[in-house]
Tab-separated table of C-alpha atoms in Angstrom:
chain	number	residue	atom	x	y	z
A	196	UNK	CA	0.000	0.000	0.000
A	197	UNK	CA	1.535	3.669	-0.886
A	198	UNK	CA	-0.388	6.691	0.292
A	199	UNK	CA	0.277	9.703	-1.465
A	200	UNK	CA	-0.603	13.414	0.291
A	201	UNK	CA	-0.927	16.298	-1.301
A	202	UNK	CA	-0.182	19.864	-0.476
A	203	UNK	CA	0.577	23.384	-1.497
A	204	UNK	CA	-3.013	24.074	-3.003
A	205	UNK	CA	-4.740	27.272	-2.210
A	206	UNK	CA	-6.096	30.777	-3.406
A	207	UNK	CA	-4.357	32.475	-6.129
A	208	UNK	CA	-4.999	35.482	-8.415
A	209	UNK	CA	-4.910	35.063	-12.216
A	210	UNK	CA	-1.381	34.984	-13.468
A	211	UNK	CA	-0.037	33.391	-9.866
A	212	UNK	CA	2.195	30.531	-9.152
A	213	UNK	CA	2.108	27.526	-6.895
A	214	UNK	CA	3.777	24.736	-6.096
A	215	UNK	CA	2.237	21.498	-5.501
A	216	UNK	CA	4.130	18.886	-3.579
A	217	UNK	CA	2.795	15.464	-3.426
A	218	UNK	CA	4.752	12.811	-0.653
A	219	UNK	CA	4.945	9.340	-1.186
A	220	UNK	CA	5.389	6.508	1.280
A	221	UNK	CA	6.956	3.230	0.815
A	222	UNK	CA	10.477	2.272	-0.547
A	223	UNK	CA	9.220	2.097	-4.268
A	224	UNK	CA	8.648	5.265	-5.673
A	225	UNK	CA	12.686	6.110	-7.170
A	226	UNK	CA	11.060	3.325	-9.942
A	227	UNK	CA	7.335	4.621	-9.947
A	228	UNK	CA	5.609	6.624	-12.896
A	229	UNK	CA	4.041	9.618	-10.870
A	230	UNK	CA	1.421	11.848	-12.123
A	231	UNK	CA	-0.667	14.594	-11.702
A	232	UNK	CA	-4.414	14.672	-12.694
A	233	UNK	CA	-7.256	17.713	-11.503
A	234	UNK	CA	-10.693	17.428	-11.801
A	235	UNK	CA	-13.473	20.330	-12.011
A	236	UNK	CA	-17.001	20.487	-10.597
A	237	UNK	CA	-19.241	18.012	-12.868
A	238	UNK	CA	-15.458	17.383	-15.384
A	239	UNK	CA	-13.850	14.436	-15.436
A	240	UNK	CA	-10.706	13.826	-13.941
A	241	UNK	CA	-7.761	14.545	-16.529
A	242	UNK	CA	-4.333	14.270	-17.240
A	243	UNK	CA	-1.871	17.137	-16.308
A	244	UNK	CA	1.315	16.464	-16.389
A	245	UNK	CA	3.580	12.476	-15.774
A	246	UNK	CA	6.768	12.227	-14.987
A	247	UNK	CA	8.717	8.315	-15.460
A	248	UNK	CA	11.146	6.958	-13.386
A	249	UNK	CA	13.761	8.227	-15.482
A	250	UNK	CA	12.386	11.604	-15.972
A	251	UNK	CA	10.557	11.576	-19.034
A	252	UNK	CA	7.861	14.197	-18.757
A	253	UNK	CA	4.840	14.290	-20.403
A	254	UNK	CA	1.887	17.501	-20.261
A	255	UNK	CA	-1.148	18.251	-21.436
A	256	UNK	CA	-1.740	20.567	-24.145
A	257	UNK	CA	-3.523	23.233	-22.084
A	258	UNK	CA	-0.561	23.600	-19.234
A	259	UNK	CA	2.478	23.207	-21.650
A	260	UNK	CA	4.665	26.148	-21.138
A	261	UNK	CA	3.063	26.719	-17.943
A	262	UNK	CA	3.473	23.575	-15.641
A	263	UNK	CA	6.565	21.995	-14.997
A	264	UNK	CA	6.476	18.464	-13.280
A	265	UNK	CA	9.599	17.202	-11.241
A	266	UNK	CA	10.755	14.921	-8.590
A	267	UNK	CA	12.876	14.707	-5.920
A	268	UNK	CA	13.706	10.714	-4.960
A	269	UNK	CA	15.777	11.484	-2.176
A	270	UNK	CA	12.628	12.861	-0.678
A	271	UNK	CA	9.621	10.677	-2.013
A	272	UNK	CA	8.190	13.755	-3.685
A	273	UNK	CA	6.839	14.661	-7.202
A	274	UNK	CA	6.388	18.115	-7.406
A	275	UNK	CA	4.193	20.625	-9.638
A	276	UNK	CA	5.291	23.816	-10.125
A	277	UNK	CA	2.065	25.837	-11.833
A	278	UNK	CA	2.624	29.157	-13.241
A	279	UNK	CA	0.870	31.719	-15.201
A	280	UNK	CA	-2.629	30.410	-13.623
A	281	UNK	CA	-5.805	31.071	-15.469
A	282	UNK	CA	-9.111	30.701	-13.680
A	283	UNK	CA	-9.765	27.760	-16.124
A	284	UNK	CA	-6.896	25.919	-13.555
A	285	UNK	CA	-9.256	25.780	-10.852
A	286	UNK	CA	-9.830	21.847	-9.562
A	287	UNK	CA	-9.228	19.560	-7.219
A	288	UNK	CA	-5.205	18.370	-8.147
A	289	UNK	CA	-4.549	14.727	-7.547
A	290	UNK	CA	-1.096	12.840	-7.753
A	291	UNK	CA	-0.628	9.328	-8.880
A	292	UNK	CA	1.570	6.563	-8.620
A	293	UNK	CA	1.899	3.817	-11.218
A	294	UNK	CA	3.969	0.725	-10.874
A	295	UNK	CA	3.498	-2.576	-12.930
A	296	UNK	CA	-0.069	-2.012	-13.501
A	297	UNK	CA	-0.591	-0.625	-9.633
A	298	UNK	CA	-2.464	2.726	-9.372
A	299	UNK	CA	-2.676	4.574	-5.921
A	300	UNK	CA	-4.407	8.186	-5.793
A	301	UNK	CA	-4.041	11.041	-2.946
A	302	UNK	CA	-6.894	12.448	-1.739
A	303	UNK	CA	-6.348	15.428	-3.893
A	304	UNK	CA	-5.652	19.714	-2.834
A	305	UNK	CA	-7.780	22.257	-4.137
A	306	UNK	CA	-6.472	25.491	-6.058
A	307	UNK	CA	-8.468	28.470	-6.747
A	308	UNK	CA	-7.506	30.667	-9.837
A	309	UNK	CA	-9.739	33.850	-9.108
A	310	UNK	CA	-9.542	37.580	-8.672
């Protein structure tokens, strides 16, 4: 079992930064595939940004240039560094972890793109 918590969400103006930070337990995650995903009110959950094992990133079209993904294995952390924020940002963020067909989800931190 891995738990995953999320932080670093909040209240930000348009054009504002954050950071997310997402911890991982267990002795696994230097070889896990971590994500992170946000879902709005009544939206689906989708795909923002993945980062491999070896540090291949991957980003959805609507964050590229914006988001950068990293991690930090020393630590057990995958971290989201969100910039230029547009009130369309605004969701619930969740971070994954995927390893050999094993999925575990955080419970998710909300950020608020408004003036």
């Amino acid at each position: 079992q891995v738990q995953l918590v999320e932080s670093g969400g909040g209240l930000v103006q348009p054009g504002g930064s954050l950071r997310l930070s997402c911890l991982a337990s267990g002795n696994m995650f230097s070889i896990a595939t971590m994500g992170w995903y946000r879902q709005a009110p009544g939206k689906e959950r989708d795909l923002v940004a993945t980062i491999s094992s070896g540090g291949n990133t991957n980003y959805a079209a609507s964050v590229k240039g914006r988001f950068t993904i990293s991690r930090d294995n020393t630590k057990n952390t995958v971290y989201l560094q969100m910039n230029s924020l547009k009130p369309e940002d605004t969701s619930v963020y969740y971070c994954k972890y995927m390893n050999v067909g094993v999925n575990y989800w955080g419970k998710g931190t909300l950020v608020t793109v408004s003036s």
